């Protein structure tokens, strides 16, 4: 944790340049350019809406604008989670030439990976904010929970990014495991549905540390209520554990990186 | 009391031969085995890449490091840079350290020259404000003013290297580590780079210089260290250390595992094909260089050189410069190159060296210097470098015509 602060203080220029590199490279030579940052979440949201409509048809409930926004509010952070984890897991091995040649804290790679995804997410988030501003869905006090939940989410992702990137450096299997996991995670994470739909099985779904955050985001925006206190605390606990443990373990392994990559 | 900025005390590093555990399937049984056996001393597959290396470098000093392939030079440099960490021993560095190890590492091909200057500069430890200040100097040094907004993937390899060197040369560290980078770019740029090196040294920067170019070591560094099998074989005045190195001659160099392809054998023969190191001036020497590939390697060329006793370059050429196409090798394949050289040299001792090189990316796969030593005799007394085979055709008094 303290090492994390030191990196942020001493190497913020490097972190900035690496983040900028990741963003620039992603949108160089693509016709759509930065518009992709909006289009991708739009596609995910559309998929979510289709699922929603399907569910509504089965249960005979009408679909309203709130439901659509509810999907978007959860799908966007979910896209951020998936792309951050995917990108961060491979980031040390993808930069192997730097890892073996130049000395600087390697934690900047996974952090820059998360940061560049976070910027994509912010672009998409602006769109959502605009939609909320012009939609009849009222904006209430419970919206103040959004930054809190986002901090929990970002802390979780940063910790996981550090751990997974280091693990993948030693064992390339990690990348494949993560890939398979992320592909199917959409089914057991309450993105397109609510955990409450599963009744007594809901806690099983919410045990996934990301799930309570997504549920919470849905609750505080379209649900106009505070997030579930127990599960939010549970997610915050994970966030603290990951943001403390991730950098500590990463730092322990760091001296072995150059000879193991 | 001398001001020591770099100090290694009993530096040792243990490496494992062969593949480490790349997948969990291999790792878990290995872990069990290790738990059963304990982890003391050297395992079957382990070796000391560095063993008990001790030296000091004082502020403002230029210190050379030489040694055969696999002697541990790169491993030592990586410890100095803080990329590798010793198994035992101590290493102290005072001040900011920067390394010219592989220029342009960290460039991204899709980014422009300008973007890469900032990216690479921050990777090498400069702040953005610092780069802002030095930007014009870096660009001027690289001579790439017109290509700043071109993605570096469109750069020629020479331009790429120039930009990399320009950024690295402007880091202004307290200790500068230089590894074979002066062979970057075209001839004029090389001269400029050496000039910059001298300037850096004059300004009081401590320099650790690793090179196969023994002449450059002798010229730039008053003091050097010879590494052999990971141990310090000699340390002291560069002249003495280089002599010790040359005397060990073409000691069998063990190419380290990381080399994709390496020079496996060098043989010097006479015109009849027998192994020979004694020649008459004007004789033909046949130098055979055998290459072995460990992994598939493409676009290879062989560079050869001859140096005199003072290590001045007498002659060099390459398969590429002789207009031969480069060759490709698959894993395990061997390739042989033989040159016939007419030794129009003055009598003396000469060192033959060779390099395995890829031109388009300017990558040196392997170096054998010296690969062999040969002696040239002549039945006439000629000195200098080349035997121009003098023949005295007139030797007489001119009849003077008296002016009446």
Short mmCIF file of N, CA and C in Angstrom, two decimals, chain B residues 86-240:
data_model
loop_
_atom_site.label_atom_id
_atom_site.label_comp_id
_atom_site.label_asym_id
_atom_site.label_seq_id
_atom_site.Cartn_x
_atom_site.Cartn_y
_atom_site.Cartn_z
N UNK B 86 21.01 -10.08 -6.54
CA UNK B 86 21.99 -11.13 -6.26
C UNK B 86 21.45 -12.21 -5.33
N UNK B 87 21.98 -13.43 -5.51
CA UNK B 87 21.64 -14.52 -4.61
C UNK B 87 22.29 -14.25 -3.25
N UNK B 88 23.55 -13.76 -3.31
CA UNK B 88 24.19 -13.33 -2.08
C UNK B 88 25.16 -12.20 -2.43
N UNK B 89 25.65 -11.54 -1.41
CA UNK B 89 26.55 -10.42 -1.66
C UNK B 89 25.81 -9.11 -1.64
N UNK B 90 26.57 -8.05 -1.85
CA UNK B 90 26.03 -6.72 -1.68
C UNK B 90 26.37 -5.85 -2.88
N UNK B 91 25.51 -4.91 -3.15
CA UNK B 91 25.76 -3.98 -4.24
C UNK B 91 25.25 -2.62 -3.83
N UNK B 92 26.13 -1.62 -3.89
CA UNK B 92 25.72 -0.28 -3.49
C UNK B 92 25.90 0.67 -4.65
N UNK B 93 24.89 1.46 -4.94
CA UNK B 93 24.98 2.47 -5.99
C UNK B 93 24.57 3.80 -5.38
N UNK B 94 25.40 4.81 -5.58
CA UNK B 94 25.04 6.14 -5.09
C UNK B 94 24.58 6.99 -6.25
N UNK B 95 23.43 7.59 -6.14
CA UNK B 95 22.95 8.51 -7.16
C UNK B 95 22.15 7.84 -8.25
N UNK B 96 21.72 8.64 -9.22
CA UNK B 96 20.89 8.14 -10.30
C UNK B 96 21.74 7.35 -11.29
N UNK B 97 21.26 6.17 -11.61
CA UNK B 97 21.99 5.32 -12.52
C UNK B 97 21.17 5.14 -13.79
N UNK B 98 21.83 5.25 -14.92
CA UNK B 98 21.11 5.04 -16.16
C UNK B 98 21.91 4.12 -17.05
N UNK B 99 21.22 3.35 -17.87
CA UNK B 99 21.92 2.35 -18.67
C UNK B 99 21.63 2.52 -20.15
N UNK B 100 22.68 2.51 -20.93
CA UNK B 100 22.53 2.44 -22.38
C UNK B 100 22.75 0.99 -22.74
N UNK B 101 21.72 0.17 -22.52
CA UNK B 101 21.92 -1.25 -22.77
C UNK B 101 21.33 -1.62 -24.11
N UNK B 102 20.09 -1.38 -24.27
CA UNK B 102 19.51 -1.58 -25.58
C UNK B 102 18.75 -0.32 -25.92
N UNK B 103 19.30 0.49 -26.77
CA UNK B 103 18.65 1.77 -27.03
C UNK B 103 17.34 1.51 -27.75
N UNK B 104 16.35 2.31 -27.38
CA UNK B 104 15.06 2.19 -28.04
C UNK B 104 14.19 1.10 -27.45
N UNK B 105 14.64 0.43 -26.38
CA UNK B 105 13.75 -0.50 -25.70
C UNK B 105 12.62 0.36 -25.15
N UNK B 106 11.40 -0.04 -25.36
CA UNK B 106 10.31 0.77 -24.85
C UNK B 106 9.70 1.68 -25.90
N UNK B 107 10.33 1.77 -27.05
CA UNK B 107 9.67 2.50 -28.14
C UNK B 107 8.44 1.71 -28.55
N UNK B 108 7.39 2.41 -28.86
CA UNK B 108 6.25 1.72 -29.42
C UNK B 108 6.15 2.04 -30.90
N UNK B 109 6.12 1.02 -31.76
CA UNK B 109 6.17 1.27 -33.21
C UNK B 109 5.05 2.16 -33.73
N UNK B 110 3.88 2.10 -33.11
CA UNK B 110 2.75 2.87 -33.62
C UNK B 110 2.78 4.33 -33.20
N UNK B 111 3.60 4.67 -32.24
CA UNK B 111 3.64 6.06 -31.78
C UNK B 111 4.66 6.85 -32.59
N UNK B 112 4.48 8.16 -32.61
CA UNK B 112 5.36 9.00 -33.41
C UNK B 112 6.69 9.21 -32.69
N UNK B 113 7.61 9.80 -33.40
CA UNK B 113 8.91 10.10 -32.81
C UNK B 113 8.76 10.94 -31.56
N UNK B 114 7.93 11.97 -31.65
CA UNK B 114 7.74 12.87 -30.52
C UNK B 114 7.17 12.12 -29.31
N UNK B 115 6.11 11.34 -29.56
CA UNK B 115 5.48 10.59 -28.47
C UNK B 115 6.46 9.61 -27.84
N UNK B 116 7.29 9.00 -28.68
CA UNK B 116 8.25 8.04 -28.16
C UNK B 116 9.37 8.68 -27.35
N UNK B 117 9.73 9.91 -27.71
CA UNK B 117 10.75 10.60 -26.92
C UNK B 117 10.25 10.75 -25.48
N UNK B 118 8.99 11.15 -25.36
CA UNK B 118 8.42 11.31 -24.01
C UNK B 118 8.26 9.98 -23.30
N UNK B 119 7.76 8.98 -24.04
CA UNK B 119 7.54 7.67 -23.43
C UNK B 119 8.87 7.08 -22.95
N UNK B 120 9.84 7.04 -23.86
CA UNK B 120 11.12 6.43 -23.54
C UNK B 120 11.86 7.24 -22.47
N UNK B 121 11.74 8.55 -22.55
CA UNK B 121 12.38 9.40 -21.56
C UNK B 121 11.88 9.13 -20.15
N UNK B 122 10.56 9.00 -20.00
CA UNK B 122 10.03 8.73 -18.65
C UNK B 122 10.41 7.32 -18.21
N UNK B 123 10.46 6.37 -19.15
CA UNK B 123 10.88 5.02 -18.80
C UNK B 123 12.31 5.04 -18.28
N UNK B 124 13.14 5.88 -18.88
CA UNK B 124 14.54 5.94 -18.45
C UNK B 124 14.72 6.79 -17.20
N UNK B 125 13.62 7.32 -16.68
CA UNK B 125 13.71 7.96 -15.37
C UNK B 125 13.67 9.48 -15.40
N UNK B 126 13.37 10.08 -16.54
CA UNK B 126 13.26 11.55 -16.57
C UNK B 126 11.81 11.93 -16.28
N UNK B 127 11.65 13.14 -15.76
CA UNK B 127 10.28 13.64 -15.58
C UNK B 127 9.85 14.33 -16.87
N UNK B 128 8.56 14.55 -17.01
CA UNK B 128 8.10 15.18 -18.24
C UNK B 128 8.63 16.61 -18.36
N UNK B 129 8.72 17.30 -17.23
CA UNK B 129 9.25 18.66 -17.27
C UNK B 129 10.69 18.67 -17.76
N UNK B 130 11.42 17.64 -17.31
CA UNK B 130 12.82 17.53 -17.72
C UNK B 130 12.93 17.29 -19.23
N UNK B 131 12.04 16.45 -19.74
CA UNK B 131 12.07 16.17 -21.17
C UNK B 131 11.68 17.41 -21.96
N UNK B 132 10.68 18.15 -21.46
CA UNK B 132 10.31 19.41 -22.12
C UNK B 132 11.55 20.27 -22.33
N UNK B 133 12.37 20.34 -21.27
CA UNK B 133 13.55 21.19 -21.31
C UNK B 133 14.58 20.68 -22.31
N UNK B 134 14.74 19.35 -22.35
CA UNK B 134 15.81 18.77 -23.17
C UNK B 134 15.34 18.39 -24.56
N UNK B 135 14.05 18.59 -24.82
CA UNK B 135 13.46 18.07 -26.05
C UNK B 135 14.23 18.52 -27.30
N UNK B 136 14.50 19.82 -27.37
CA UNK B 136 15.17 20.34 -28.57
C UNK B 136 16.56 19.75 -28.73
N UNK B 137 17.27 19.59 -27.61
CA UNK B 137 18.61 19.02 -27.68
C UNK B 137 18.56 17.57 -28.15
N UNK B 138 17.56 16.83 -27.66
CA UNK B 138 17.42 15.42 -28.05
C UNK B 138 17.15 15.33 -29.55
N UNK B 139 16.21 16.17 -30.01
CA UNK B 139 15.85 16.14 -31.43
C UNK B 139 17.06 16.55 -32.28
N UNK B 140 17.76 17.57 -31.86
CA UNK B 140 18.91 18.03 -32.64
C UNK B 140 19.97 16.94 -32.70
N UNK B 141 20.18 16.27 -31.58
CA UNK B 141 21.19 15.22 -31.55
C UNK B 141 20.81 14.06 -32.48
N UNK B 142 19.52 13.74 -32.51
CA UNK B 142 19.10 12.60 -33.33
C UNK B 142 19.05 12.96 -34.82
N UNK B 143 19.04 14.25 -35.13
CA UNK B 143 18.95 14.73 -36.52
C UNK B 143 17.67 14.23 -37.19
N UNK B 144 16.59 14.14 -36.42
CA UNK B 144 15.35 13.62 -36.99
C UNK B 144 14.24 14.66 -36.94
N UNK B 145 14.60 15.94 -37.06
CA UNK B 145 13.63 17.04 -36.96
C UNK B 145 12.42 16.83 -37.87
N UNK B 146 12.67 16.29 -39.08
CA UNK B 146 11.59 16.21 -40.05
C UNK B 146 10.67 15.01 -39.85
N UNK B 147 11.04 14.12 -38.90
CA UNK B 147 10.27 12.88 -38.78
C UNK B 147 9.59 12.75 -37.42
N UNK B 148 9.48 13.88 -36.71
CA UNK B 148 8.96 13.82 -35.35
C UNK B 148 7.52 13.34 -35.29
N UNK B 149 6.76 13.60 -36.36
CA UNK B 149 5.35 13.21 -36.34
C UNK B 149 5.08 11.98 -37.18
N UNK B 150 6.14 11.21 -37.46
CA UNK B 150 6.01 9.95 -38.18
C UNK B 150 6.06 8.82 -37.16
N UNK B 151 5.16 7.83 -37.29
CA UNK B 151 5.28 6.67 -36.38
C UNK B 151 6.64 6.02 -36.56
N UNK B 152 7.25 5.58 -35.47
CA UNK B 152 8.61 5.06 -35.60
C UNK B 152 8.67 3.74 -36.36
N UNK B 153 7.51 3.11 -36.58
CA UNK B 153 7.56 1.88 -37.37
C UNK B 153 7.95 2.18 -38.82
N UNK B 154 7.80 3.44 -39.24
CA UNK B 154 8.22 3.80 -40.59
C UNK B 154 9.69 4.24 -40.63
N UNK B 155 10.32 4.26 -39.48
CA UNK B 155 11.73 4.65 -39.42
C UNK B 155 12.61 3.52 -39.96
N UNK B 156 13.75 3.89 -40.52
CA UNK B 156 14.75 2.87 -40.82
C UNK B 156 15.37 2.46 -39.49
N UNK B 157 16.05 1.31 -39.51
CA UNK B 157 16.62 0.83 -38.25
C UNK B 157 17.66 1.82 -37.73
N UNK B 158 18.36 2.48 -38.65
CA UNK B 158 19.35 3.46 -38.23
C UNK B 158 18.70 4.64 -37.52
N UNK B 159 17.57 5.12 -38.07
CA UNK B 159 16.87 6.25 -37.46
C UNK B 159 16.35 5.88 -36.09
N UNK B 160 15.84 4.67 -36.01
CA UNK B 160 15.29 4.14 -34.76
C UNK B 160 16.38 4.16 -33.69
N UNK B 161 17.54 3.63 -34.06
CA UNK B 161 18.64 3.55 -33.10
C UNK B 161 19.12 4.94 -32.71
N UNK B 162 19.13 5.86 -33.69
CA UNK B 162 19.60 7.22 -33.42
C UNK B 162 18.71 7.91 -32.40
N UNK B 163 17.40 7.74 -32.62
CA UNK B 163 16.46 8.37 -31.69
C UNK B 163 16.62 7.78 -30.29
N UNK B 164 16.78 6.46 -30.24
CA UNK B 164 16.96 5.79 -28.96
C UNK B 164 18.20 6.28 -28.24
N UNK B 165 19.28 6.38 -28.99
CA UNK B 165 20.53 6.83 -28.37
C UNK B 165 20.40 8.27 -27.91
N UNK B 166 19.75 9.09 -28.73
CA UNK B 166 19.61 10.50 -28.39
C UNK B 166 18.88 10.68 -27.07
N UNK B 167 17.80 9.91 -26.88
CA UNK B 167 17.05 10.03 -25.61
C UNK B 167 17.94 9.56 -24.47
N UNK B 168 18.54 8.38 -24.64
CA UNK B 168 19.33 7.79 -23.56
C UNK B 168 20.53 8.67 -23.21
N UNK B 169 21.09 9.34 -24.21
CA UNK B 169 22.29 10.13 -23.96
C UNK B 169 21.98 11.41 -23.19
N UNK B 170 20.70 11.74 -23.07
CA UNK B 170 20.34 12.99 -22.41
C UNK B 170 19.77 12.80 -21.01
N UNK B 171 19.93 11.60 -20.47
CA UNK B 171 19.35 11.35 -19.14
C UNK B 171 20.14 12.05 -18.03
N UNK B 172 21.44 12.29 -18.29
CA UNK B 172 22.31 12.94 -17.30
C UNK B 172 22.33 12.23 -15.96
N UNK B 173 22.75 10.97 -15.96
CA UNK B 173 22.78 10.24 -14.70
C UNK B 173 24.09 10.52 -13.94
N UNK B 174 24.15 10.03 -12.70
CA UNK B 174 25.40 10.09 -11.95
C UNK B 174 26.31 8.94 -12.37
N UNK B 175 25.68 7.80 -12.65
CA UNK B 175 26.44 6.65 -13.12
C UNK B 175 25.81 6.19 -14.43
N UNK B 176 26.64 6.05 -15.45
CA UNK B 176 26.13 5.63 -16.75
C UNK B 176 26.71 4.26 -17.08
N UNK B 177 25.82 3.32 -17.42
CA UNK B 177 26.25 1.98 -17.81
C UNK B 177 26.13 1.90 -19.33
N UNK B 178 27.19 1.54 -20.01
CA UNK B 178 27.16 1.49 -21.47
C UNK B 178 27.51 0.09 -21.93
N UNK B 179 26.63 -0.51 -22.72
CA UNK B 179 26.87 -1.86 -23.20
C UNK B 179 26.78 -1.89 -24.71
N UNK B 180 27.91 -1.81 -25.37
CA UNK B 180 27.96 -2.06 -26.81
C UNK B 180 27.05 -1.17 -27.63
N UNK B 181 26.66 -0.03 -27.13
CA UNK B 181 25.71 0.74 -27.92
C UNK B 181 26.40 1.67 -28.90
N UNK B 182 27.70 1.80 -28.76
CA UNK B 182 28.37 2.75 -29.64
C UNK B 182 28.44 2.24 -31.08
N UNK B 183 27.94 1.02 -31.27
CA UNK B 183 27.98 0.49 -32.63
C UNK B 183 26.65 0.73 -33.32
N UNK B 184 25.99 1.81 -32.96
CA UNK B 184 24.66 2.10 -33.46
C UNK B 184 24.74 3.11 -34.61
N UNK B 185 23.86 2.92 -35.59
CA UNK B 185 23.75 3.92 -36.64
C UNK B 185 24.91 3.91 -37.62
N UNK B 186 24.95 4.90 -38.50
CA UNK B 186 25.99 4.92 -39.51
C UNK B 186 27.29 5.47 -38.92
N UNK B 187 28.29 5.52 -39.78
CA UNK B 187 29.62 5.88 -39.31
C UNK B 187 29.66 7.25 -38.65
N UNK B 188 29.02 8.24 -39.31
CA UNK B 188 29.06 9.60 -38.77
C UNK B 188 28.39 9.66 -37.40
N UNK B 189 27.26 8.94 -37.29
CA UNK B 189 26.55 8.97 -36.02
C UNK B 189 27.36 8.27 -34.93
N UNK B 190 28.08 7.23 -35.31
CA UNK B 190 28.94 6.55 -34.33
C UNK B 190 29.97 7.50 -33.77
N UNK B 191 30.57 8.30 -34.69
CA UNK B 191 31.58 9.25 -34.24
C UNK B 191 30.97 10.24 -33.25
N UNK B 192 29.74 10.67 -33.60
CA UNK B 192 29.04 11.62 -32.74
C UNK B 192 28.76 11.00 -31.37
N UNK B 193 28.40 9.72 -31.38
CA UNK B 193 28.08 9.03 -30.13
C UNK B 193 29.32 8.93 -29.25
N UNK B 194 30.44 8.55 -29.85
CA UNK B 194 31.68 8.44 -29.08
C UNK B 194 32.04 9.81 -28.52
N UNK B 195 31.81 10.84 -29.34
CA UNK B 195 32.09 12.21 -28.90
C UNK B 195 31.24 12.55 -27.68
N UNK B 196 29.96 12.17 -27.77
CA UNK B 196 29.04 12.43 -26.66
C UNK B 196 29.50 11.68 -25.40
N UNK B 197 29.96 10.45 -25.60
CA UNK B 197 30.48 9.65 -24.49
C UNK B 197 31.64 10.36 -23.79
N UNK B 198 32.55 10.85 -24.61
CA UNK B 198 33.71 11.54 -24.04
C UNK B 198 33.27 12.77 -23.25
N UNK B 199 32.30 13.46 -23.83
CA UNK B 199 31.78 14.67 -23.19
C UNK B 199 31.14 14.32 -21.84
N UNK B 200 30.38 13.22 -21.84
CA UNK B 200 29.73 12.77 -20.60
C UNK B 200 30.79 12.45 -19.56
N UNK B 201 31.87 11.79 -20.00
CA UNK B 201 32.94 11.42 -19.07
C UNK B 201 33.63 12.67 -18.54
N UNK B 202 33.84 13.63 -19.43
CA UNK B 202 34.53 14.86 -19.02
C UNK B 202 33.71 15.62 -17.98
N UNK B 203 32.39 15.55 -18.11
CA UNK B 203 31.55 16.32 -17.20
C UNK B 203 31.50 15.68 -15.81
N UNK B 204 32.25 14.59 -15.62
CA UNK B 204 32.36 14.03 -14.27
C UNK B 204 31.43 12.87 -14.00
N UNK B 205 30.71 12.39 -15.03
CA UNK B 205 29.84 11.24 -14.83
C UNK B 205 30.68 9.97 -14.72
N UNK B 206 30.31 9.12 -13.80
CA UNK B 206 30.97 7.83 -13.68
C UNK B 206 30.44 6.93 -14.78
N UNK B 207 31.32 6.23 -15.46
CA UNK B 207 30.88 5.40 -16.57
C UNK B 207 31.39 3.97 -16.39
N UNK B 208 30.49 3.01 -16.55
CA UNK B 208 30.90 1.61 -16.63
C UNK B 208 30.64 1.16 -18.06
N UNK B 209 31.68 0.72 -18.71
CA UNK B 209 31.64 0.51 -20.15
C UNK B 209 31.93 -0.96 -20.45
N UNK B 210 30.97 -1.63 -21.08
CA UNK B 210 31.17 -3.03 -21.43
C UNK B 210 31.23 -3.12 -22.93
N UNK B 211 32.28 -3.71 -23.45
CA UNK B 211 32.36 -3.76 -24.90
C UNK B 211 33.28 -4.88 -25.33
N UNK B 212 33.03 -5.33 -26.56
CA UNK B 212 33.98 -6.25 -27.18
C UNK B 212 35.03 -5.46 -27.94
N UNK B 213 34.78 -4.18 -28.08
CA UNK B 213 35.74 -3.33 -28.77
C UNK B 213 36.83 -2.95 -27.78
N UNK B 214 37.87 -3.78 -27.75
CA UNK B 214 38.92 -3.60 -26.74
C UNK B 214 39.67 -2.29 -26.96
N UNK B 215 39.73 -1.87 -28.22
CA UNK B 215 40.39 -0.60 -28.51
C UNK B 215 39.65 0.53 -27.80
N UNK B 216 38.33 0.49 -27.89
CA UNK B 216 37.52 1.54 -27.27
C UNK B 216 37.70 1.51 -25.76
N UNK B 217 37.76 0.32 -25.18
CA UNK B 217 37.98 0.19 -23.73
C UNK B 217 39.34 0.81 -23.38
N UNK B 218 40.35 0.44 -24.15
CA UNK B 218 41.70 0.94 -23.87
C UNK B 218 41.73 2.46 -23.98
N UNK B 219 40.99 3.01 -24.96
CA UNK B 219 41.01 4.46 -25.18
C UNK B 219 40.21 5.22 -24.13
N UNK B 220 39.05 4.65 -23.74
CA UNK B 220 38.13 5.42 -22.89
C UNK B 220 38.30 5.15 -21.40
N UNK B 221 38.73 3.94 -21.05
CA UNK B 221 38.74 3.58 -19.63
C UNK B 221 40.17 3.35 -19.13
N UNK B 222 40.60 4.07 -18.13
CA UNK B 222 41.92 3.82 -17.54
C UNK B 222 41.97 2.50 -16.78
N UNK B 223 40.83 2.08 -16.20
CA UNK B 223 40.83 0.90 -15.36
C UNK B 223 39.76 -0.08 -15.85
N UNK B 224 40.06 -1.36 -15.78
CA UNK B 224 39.10 -2.36 -16.25
C UNK B 224 39.11 -3.59 -15.38
N UNK B 225 38.12 -4.44 -15.70
CA UNK B 225 37.98 -5.71 -14.99
C UNK B 225 37.71 -6.78 -16.02
N UNK B 226 38.35 -7.94 -15.84
CA UNK B 226 38.11 -9.07 -16.74
C UNK B 226 37.29 -10.11 -16.01
N UNK B 227 36.16 -10.46 -16.57
CA UNK B 227 35.32 -11.50 -15.98
C UNK B 227 35.54 -12.81 -16.73
N UNK B 228 35.60 -13.89 -15.98
CA UNK B 228 35.72 -15.20 -16.60
C UNK B 228 34.92 -16.18 -15.78
N UNK B 229 34.02 -16.90 -16.42
CA UNK B 229 33.14 -17.84 -15.73
C UNK B 229 32.51 -17.20 -14.49
N UNK B 230 32.13 -15.97 -14.62
CA UNK B 230 31.42 -15.31 -13.53
C UNK B 230 32.32 -14.82 -12.41
N UNK B 231 33.62 -14.96 -12.57
CA UNK B 231 34.51 -14.51 -11.52
C UNK B 231 35.45 -13.43 -12.05
N UNK B 232 35.98 -12.64 -11.16
CA UNK B 232 36.93 -11.62 -11.57
C UNK B 232 38.28 -12.29 -11.82
N UNK B 233 38.72 -12.27 -13.09
CA UNK B 233 39.98 -12.92 -13.44
C UNK B 233 41.13 -11.92 -13.35
N UNK B 234 40.83 -10.66 -13.58
CA UNK B 234 41.86 -9.63 -13.49
C UNK B 234 41.18 -8.29 -13.30
N UNK B 235 41.82 -7.41 -12.57
CA UNK B 235 41.27 -6.08 -12.37
C UNK B 235 42.45 -5.14 -12.21
N UNK B 236 42.37 -3.97 -12.86
CA UNK B 236 43.49 -3.04 -12.77
C UNK B 236 43.60 -2.17 -14.00
N UNK B 237 44.79 -1.73 -14.32
CA UNK B 237 44.99 -0.86 -15.47
C UNK B 237 44.52 -1.57 -16.74
N UNK B 238 43.81 -0.85 -17.60
CA UNK B 238 43.19 -1.48 -18.77
C UNK B 238 44.20 -2.22 -19.63
N UNK B 239 45.39 -1.63 -19.82
CA UNK B 239 46.41 -2.27 -20.66
C UNK B 239 46.71 -3.67 -20.17
N UNK B 240 46.92 -3.82 -18.88
CA UNK B 240 47.26 -5.12 -18.28
C UNK B 240 46.10 -6.09 -18.40
#
